Short mmCIF file of C-alpha atoms in Angstrom, two decimals:
data_model
loop_
_atom_site.label_atom_id
_atom_site.label_comp_id
_atom_site.label_asym_id
_atom_site.label_seq_id
_atom_site.Cartn_x
_atom_site.Cartn_y
_atom_site.Cartn_z
CA MET A 25 -11.37 -9.26 1.28
CA ALA A 26 -11.75 -12.69 2.93
CA THR A 27 -13.03 -12.40 6.57
CA LEU A 28 -13.32 -14.99 9.38
CA ARG A 29 -16.04 -14.00 11.94
CA ASN A 30 -16.39 -15.24 15.37
CA LEU A 31 -19.94 -16.34 15.84
CA THR A 32 -19.69 -16.19 19.49
CA GLY A 33 -17.92 -12.84 20.15
CA GLY A 34 -18.76 -11.19 16.94
CA GLN A 35 -15.14 -10.22 16.21
CA SER A 36 -14.00 -10.29 12.51
CA PHE A 37 -10.44 -10.84 11.11
CA LEU A 38 -9.13 -10.32 7.54
CA LEU A 39 -7.39 -13.37 6.33
CA GLU A 40 -3.79 -13.38 5.17
CA ALA A 41 -2.77 -15.64 2.34
CA ALA A 42 -1.65 -18.34 4.68
CA HIS A 43 -3.54 -17.59 7.95
CA THR A 44 -2.20 -19.82 10.66
CA VAL A 45 -4.29 -20.83 13.62
CA GLY A 46 -3.02 -21.91 16.99
CA ARG A 47 -2.04 -21.20 20.49
CA SER A 48 1.40 -19.91 19.55
CA GLY A 49 1.77 -16.19 19.76
CA HIS A 50 3.30 -16.35 16.22
CA SER A 51 -0.06 -17.50 14.77
CA CYS A 52 -2.13 -15.25 12.71
CA LEU A 53 -5.10 -16.21 14.77
CA CYS A 54 -3.94 -16.79 18.39
CA LEU A 55 -6.39 -18.68 20.45
CA ALA A 56 -5.60 -18.79 24.19
CA ASP A 57 -7.30 -22.09 24.86
CA ARG A 58 -5.33 -25.08 26.17
CA ARG A 59 -7.35 -27.43 24.01
CA VAL A 60 -5.98 -25.62 20.97
CA SER A 61 -2.59 -26.87 19.64
CA SER A 62 0.30 -24.42 19.34
CA HIS A 63 0.11 -24.98 15.50
CA HIS A 64 -3.38 -26.18 15.09
CA ALA A 65 -4.52 -25.40 11.54
CA VAL A 66 -3.98 -23.15 8.54
CA ILE A 67 -6.47 -21.44 6.18
CA ARG A 68 -4.75 -20.93 2.83
CA TRP A 69 -5.55 -19.21 -0.45
CA THR A 70 -4.73 -21.43 -3.31
CA GLY A 71 -4.85 -18.87 -6.02
CA ASN A 72 -8.49 -19.60 -6.95
CA SER A 73 -10.21 -20.40 -3.70
CA TRP A 74 -9.71 -20.93 0.14
CA GLU A 75 -9.04 -24.22 1.84
CA ILE A 76 -8.41 -25.29 5.43
CA LYS A 77 -5.94 -27.77 6.60
CA ASP A 78 -5.42 -29.58 9.95
CA LEU A 79 -1.85 -29.41 11.13
CA GLY A 80 -1.93 -32.61 13.17
CA SER A 81 -3.73 -31.10 16.03
CA ARG A 82 -4.37 -33.16 19.12
CA ASN A 83 -8.13 -32.16 19.45
CA GLY A 84 -9.06 -31.80 15.86
CA THR A 85 -10.24 -29.16 13.34
CA TYR A 86 -14.00 -29.18 12.65
CA LEU A 87 -15.52 -27.91 9.38
CA ASP A 88 -19.37 -27.69 9.43
CA GLY A 89 -19.35 -30.28 12.38
CA ARG A 90 -17.14 -32.71 10.61
CA ARG A 91 -13.72 -33.41 12.15
CA LEU A 92 -11.00 -33.29 9.49
CA LYS A 93 -8.32 -35.93 9.45
CA SER A 94 -4.77 -34.94 10.47
CA GLY A 95 -3.19 -33.27 7.46
CA GLU A 96 -6.36 -33.25 5.51
CA GLU A 97 -7.02 -30.22 3.23
CA SER A 98 -10.75 -29.33 2.48
CA PRO A 99 -12.25 -26.41 0.48
CA LEU A 100 -13.65 -23.54 2.52
CA ARG A 101 -16.59 -21.71 1.03
CA ARG A 102 -18.49 -18.74 2.17
CA GLY A 103 -20.80 -19.51 4.99
CA ALA A 104 -18.69 -22.41 6.20
CA VAL A 105 -18.17 -22.83 9.93
CA VAL A 106 -15.03 -24.03 11.45
CA SER A 107 -13.95 -24.66 15.14
CA PHE A 108 -10.62 -25.66 16.61
CA GLY A 109 -10.71 -28.41 19.14
CA PRO A 110 -13.64 -28.77 21.43
CA SER A 111 -13.84 -25.08 21.97
CA GLU A 112 -17.25 -23.44 22.08
CA GLN A 113 -15.89 -20.85 19.76
CA ARG A 114 -17.23 -21.20 16.09
CA TRP A 115 -15.80 -19.15 13.26
CA GLU A 116 -17.47 -18.46 10.01
CA LEU A 117 -15.98 -17.65 6.62
CA SER A 118 -18.19 -14.59 5.98
CA ASP A 119 -16.32 -13.33 2.75
CA GLU A 120 -14.32 -15.49 0.41
CA THR A 121 -12.79 -12.87 -1.95
CA PRO A 122 -9.07 -13.07 -2.38
CA PRO A 123 -6.42 -11.79 0.04
CA GLU A 124 -4.96 -8.38 -0.35
CA VAL A 125 -1.74 -6.57 0.41
CA MET A 126 -1.75 -5.43 4.06
CA LEU A 127 0.40 -4.72 7.10
CA VAL A 128 -0.82 -6.55 10.31
CA PRO A 129 0.26 -4.96 13.62
CA LEU A 130 1.75 -7.82 15.80
CA GLY A 131 0.48 -6.19 18.97
CA GLY A 132 -3.05 -6.53 17.84
CA GLY A 133 -5.48 -4.12 16.14
CA PRO A 134 -6.78 -3.69 12.61
CA PRO A 135 -4.38 -4.14 9.74
CA LEU A 136 -3.44 -1.49 7.34
CA GLN A 137 -4.81 -1.99 3.81
CA LEU A 138 -3.95 -0.60 0.40
CA ASP A 139 -5.38 2.73 -0.25
CA GLU A 140 -5.25 3.56 -4.00
CA GLY A 141 -2.17 1.21 -4.31
CA LEU A 142 -0.28 2.61 -1.30
CA ILE A 143 -0.05 1.86 2.44
CA ALA A 144 1.08 4.85 4.67
CA VAL A 145 2.46 3.69 7.95
CA PRO A 146 1.21 4.34 10.61
CA SER A 147 -1.44 6.41 8.80
CA SER A 148 -2.12 8.65 5.97
CA GLU A 149 -1.99 11.60 8.38
CA ASP A 150 1.39 10.54 9.54
CA PRO A 151 3.22 8.69 6.73
CA GLN A 152 6.55 7.78 8.23
CA ALA A 153 6.83 5.18 5.72
CA THR A 154 5.13 4.14 2.39
CA ILE A 155 4.74 0.81 0.87
CA TYR A 156 3.92 0.64 -2.78
CA ARG A 157 4.51 -1.50 -5.93
CA SER A 158 7.52 -0.22 -7.87
CA ASP A 159 7.71 0.11 -11.57
CA GLU A 160 9.81 -3.09 -11.45
CA ASP A 161 6.72 -4.89 -10.13
CA ARG A 162 8.13 -5.38 -6.70
CA TRP A 163 6.66 -4.19 -3.44
CA VAL A 164 8.97 -1.76 -1.73
CA MET A 165 9.07 0.46 1.47
CA GLU A 166 10.27 4.01 1.48
CA ARG A 167 11.20 5.95 4.50
CA GLU A 168 13.53 8.77 5.29
CA MET A 169 16.12 6.80 7.22
CA ASP A 170 16.78 4.52 4.18
CA ALA A 171 19.10 5.34 1.28
CA ALA A 172 16.54 4.16 -1.21
CA PRO A 173 13.21 2.21 -1.36
CA THR A 174 13.91 -1.41 0.00
CA PRO A 175 12.06 -4.48 -1.13
CA VAL A 176 9.58 -6.05 1.30
CA THR A 177 8.46 -9.64 1.15
CA ASN A 178 5.57 -11.69 2.44
CA GLY A 179 5.91 -12.64 6.07
CA GLN A 180 8.59 -10.06 6.71
CA THR A 181 8.53 -8.02 10.05
CA ILE A 182 9.16 -4.27 9.98
CA ASP A 183 9.49 -1.81 12.85
CA ILE A 184 7.86 1.58 12.14
CA ALA A 185 6.47 4.25 14.63
CA GLY A 186 7.26 2.23 17.69
CA ARG A 187 5.36 -0.89 16.51
CA SER A 188 6.09 -4.10 14.72
CA TRP A 189 4.10 -5.02 11.56
CA ARG A 190 4.00 -8.16 9.52
CA VAL A 191 3.93 -7.69 5.83
CA CYS A 192 1.25 -9.72 3.93
CA ILE A 193 1.78 -9.90 0.17
CA PRO A 194 -0.27 -12.83 -1.67
CA ASP A 195 1.57 -14.50 -4.48
CA ARG A 196 -1.08 -13.25 -6.82
CA VAL A 197 -2.11 -9.63 -6.52
CA ILE A 198 -4.29 -8.25 -9.38
CA ARG A 199 -3.43 -4.81 -10.41
CA THR A 200 -6.48 -2.73 -10.46
CA THR A 201 -6.86 0.52 -12.32
CA MET A 202 -9.47 3.13 -13.17
CA ALA A 203 -11.93 2.22 -15.62
CA ASP A 204 -11.19 5.29 -17.76
CA GLU A 205 -7.36 5.07 -17.53
CA VAL A 206 -5.55 6.40 -20.56
CA VAL A 207 -2.06 6.98 -19.35
CA ARG A 208 -0.03 3.87 -18.72
CA CYS A 209 3.30 5.12 -17.57
CA LEU A 210 4.23 8.41 -16.10
CA LYS A 211 7.36 8.47 -18.36
CA ASP A 212 5.13 8.49 -21.36
CA ALA A 213 3.01 11.46 -20.23
CA ILE A 214 3.46 15.21 -20.37
CA LEU A 215 2.41 17.00 -17.09
CA ARG A 216 0.80 20.27 -17.95
CA PHE A 217 0.40 22.87 -15.20
CA THR A 218 -2.06 25.68 -15.52
CA VAL A 219 -1.42 28.39 -12.94
CA SER A 220 -3.58 31.32 -11.89
CA LYS A 221 -1.90 34.74 -11.66
CA ASP A 222 -2.01 34.69 -7.97
CA GLU A 223 -0.85 30.97 -7.88
CA GLU A 224 -3.58 30.00 -5.58
CA ASP A 225 -5.05 27.71 -8.32
CA VAL A 226 -2.95 25.06 -9.88
CA GLN A 227 -4.42 22.72 -12.36
CA VAL A 228 -2.71 19.71 -13.71
CA HIS A 229 -3.33 17.59 -16.63
CA ALA A 230 -1.54 14.48 -17.80
CA VAL A 231 -1.33 14.33 -21.68
CA ASP A 232 -0.46 11.10 -23.56
CA ASP A 233 -0.61 11.31 -27.33
CA ASP A 234 -4.02 12.82 -28.07
CA GLU A 235 -5.62 11.85 -24.69
CA THR A 236 -5.74 14.12 -21.71
CA VAL A 237 -6.50 13.29 -18.11
CA ASP A 238 -7.66 16.20 -15.87
CA LEU A 239 -6.02 15.75 -12.43
CA GLY A 240 -7.95 18.77 -11.23
CA SER A 241 -6.91 21.43 -8.68
CA ARG A 242 -5.61 20.25 -5.29
CA ALA A 243 -3.71 21.93 -2.48
CA HIS A 244 -0.78 19.52 -3.00
CA ASN A 245 -0.44 20.64 -6.57
CA TYR A 246 1.53 23.62 -5.45
CA LEU A 247 4.36 21.35 -4.05
CA LEU A 248 4.37 19.57 -7.33
CA LEU A 249 4.56 22.85 -9.18
CA THR A 250 7.47 23.95 -6.98
CA LEU A 251 9.36 20.76 -7.85
CA ALA A 252 8.49 21.06 -11.57
CA ARG A 253 9.87 24.63 -11.70
CA ARG A 254 13.12 23.55 -10.20
CA ARG A 255 13.56 20.54 -12.69
CA LEU A 256 12.88 22.90 -15.60
CA ALA A 257 15.36 25.52 -14.28
CA ASP A 258 18.09 22.92 -13.67
CA ALA A 259 17.41 21.43 -17.21
CA ALA A 260 17.69 24.98 -18.80
CA GLU A 261 21.26 25.32 -17.16
CA LYS A 262 22.25 22.07 -19.02
CA GLN A 263 22.68 20.08 -15.87
CA PRO A 264 22.78 16.26 -16.22
CA ASP A 265 19.24 14.75 -16.09
CA ALA A 266 19.99 12.71 -12.95
CA GLU A 267 20.99 15.91 -11.15
CA CYS A 268 17.95 18.00 -12.33
CA GLY A 269 15.28 19.06 -10.09
CA TRP A 270 16.46 18.07 -6.48
CA ILE A 271 15.40 20.41 -3.70
CA TYR A 272 16.33 20.03 -0.05
CA GLN A 273 13.37 19.41 2.25
CA ASP A 274 14.51 22.16 4.70
CA ASP A 275 14.32 24.72 1.80
CA LEU A 276 10.71 23.48 1.11
CA ALA A 277 9.90 23.71 4.78
CA ARG A 278 10.49 27.53 4.62
CA ASP A 279 7.04 27.68 3.13
CA PRO A 280 4.63 27.36 6.08
CA THR A 281 2.25 25.27 3.92
CA MET A 282 4.89 22.56 3.57
CA ALA A 283 6.49 22.74 7.05
CA GLY A 284 6.63 19.86 9.61
CA SER A 285 4.77 16.67 8.62
CA GLN A 286 2.63 18.43 6.00
CA LEU A 287 5.44 17.68 3.43
CA ASN A 288 5.29 13.89 3.88
CA ILE A 289 1.37 14.18 3.84
CA ASP A 290 1.41 15.96 0.53
CA VAL A 291 3.87 13.59 -1.09
CA PHE A 292 1.67 10.60 -0.11
CA ARG A 293 -1.49 12.39 -1.24
CA ILE A 294 0.20 13.21 -4.75
CA ARG A 295 1.25 9.58 -5.13
CA LYS A 296 -2.25 8.45 -4.26
CA HIS A 297 -3.75 10.84 -6.62
CA PHE A 298 -1.67 9.67 -9.44
CA THR A 299 -2.12 6.08 -8.68
CA ARG A 300 -5.84 6.45 -9.44
CA LEU A 301 -4.84 6.91 -13.03
CA GLY A 302 -3.52 3.35 -13.12
CA LEU A 303 -0.04 4.46 -13.69
CA ALA A 304 2.52 1.53 -13.48
CA ASP A 305 5.03 3.98 -12.01
CA ALA A 306 2.72 6.35 -10.14
CA ALA A 307 4.89 6.38 -6.92
CA THR A 308 7.80 7.88 -8.91
CA ILE A 309 5.87 11.05 -9.52
CA VAL A 310 7.90 12.26 -6.44
CA GLU A 311 11.44 10.83 -6.00
CA ARG A 312 13.49 11.01 -2.79
CA ARG A 313 17.07 11.11 -1.76
CA PRO A 314 16.29 10.14 1.82
CA ARG A 315 19.78 10.47 3.39
CA SER A 316 20.23 14.02 1.87
CA ARG A 317 16.56 14.74 2.43
CA GLN A 318 16.05 15.93 -1.10
CA LEU A 319 12.90 15.62 -3.43
CA ARG A 320 12.27 16.11 -7.05
CA ILE A 321 9.49 15.62 -9.47
CA GLY A 322 9.81 12.32 -11.25
CA THR A 323 9.49 13.38 -14.85
CA GLY A 324 11.21 16.02 -16.97
CA ARG A 325 8.32 16.10 -19.51
CA ILE A 326 6.63 19.30 -17.97
CA GLU A 327 4.74 22.24 -19.35
CA ILE A 328 3.78 25.39 -17.27
CA ARG A 329 1.28 27.89 -18.38
CA PHE A 330 -0.48 30.74 -16.77
CA ALA A 331 -4.29 30.85 -16.91
CA GLY A 332 -6.00 33.67 -18.90
#
């Protein structure tokens, strides 16, 4: 994605869709130089390309050595060099690809970027919260303390894991999928589990009409199998579909392979794995009732077979 590189110090910064530059601590690129105005300039994605605009700065914004007029907007191409005021620091647009969804830590440090359509906060090894695109085509955040996934918007500040993060969601985000995708929605697929007799190997296939996608054998498939069994058992007892399949996290944690943070890690990995299919509703493969600390598999279309 688009990158602004400091030609003096070598640092690189990923560009947000509207990347403000100035001395203000609220700027995306904060420059501690008295010659830089508090709100000096903005680098902005137009939907097709990048442009730079001077915001009426006292000492000017320079593009390839030319001072922009106050309020002037000018196209910004790869290789262009900009500077802000008479500062010796010069910045190059080293990548001009579109901006992407990410979380920027306000205290400094690298942003968190999409990983197979998901962002785990603060990391995939400690997913205290997950941000993803819902099946309603909105970006939402899910964490245990919330009653349900909550919408997140561009520029919003969220507090997770003792840090504050700024949400960056460009107006236009292209949905990318695997080249060989065949299953469009989880609700249209049948999940077929093939389980070895000792249950150490759990294969999963997604079946849609005459097409089958092999999801392989993964350690986290056992959690998915456990959730699938509960949903089938509740359905066999004629429970309402909305109440089928829910399991308390504490009950799952009795299995040492799902204790502690491992359960959240496995849920994130399952969602990430299904997202690779290009499913519009991949994150719903595992549903949560956060306040009651319950989980269930997000589909009732399940088949379980034993190998051999």
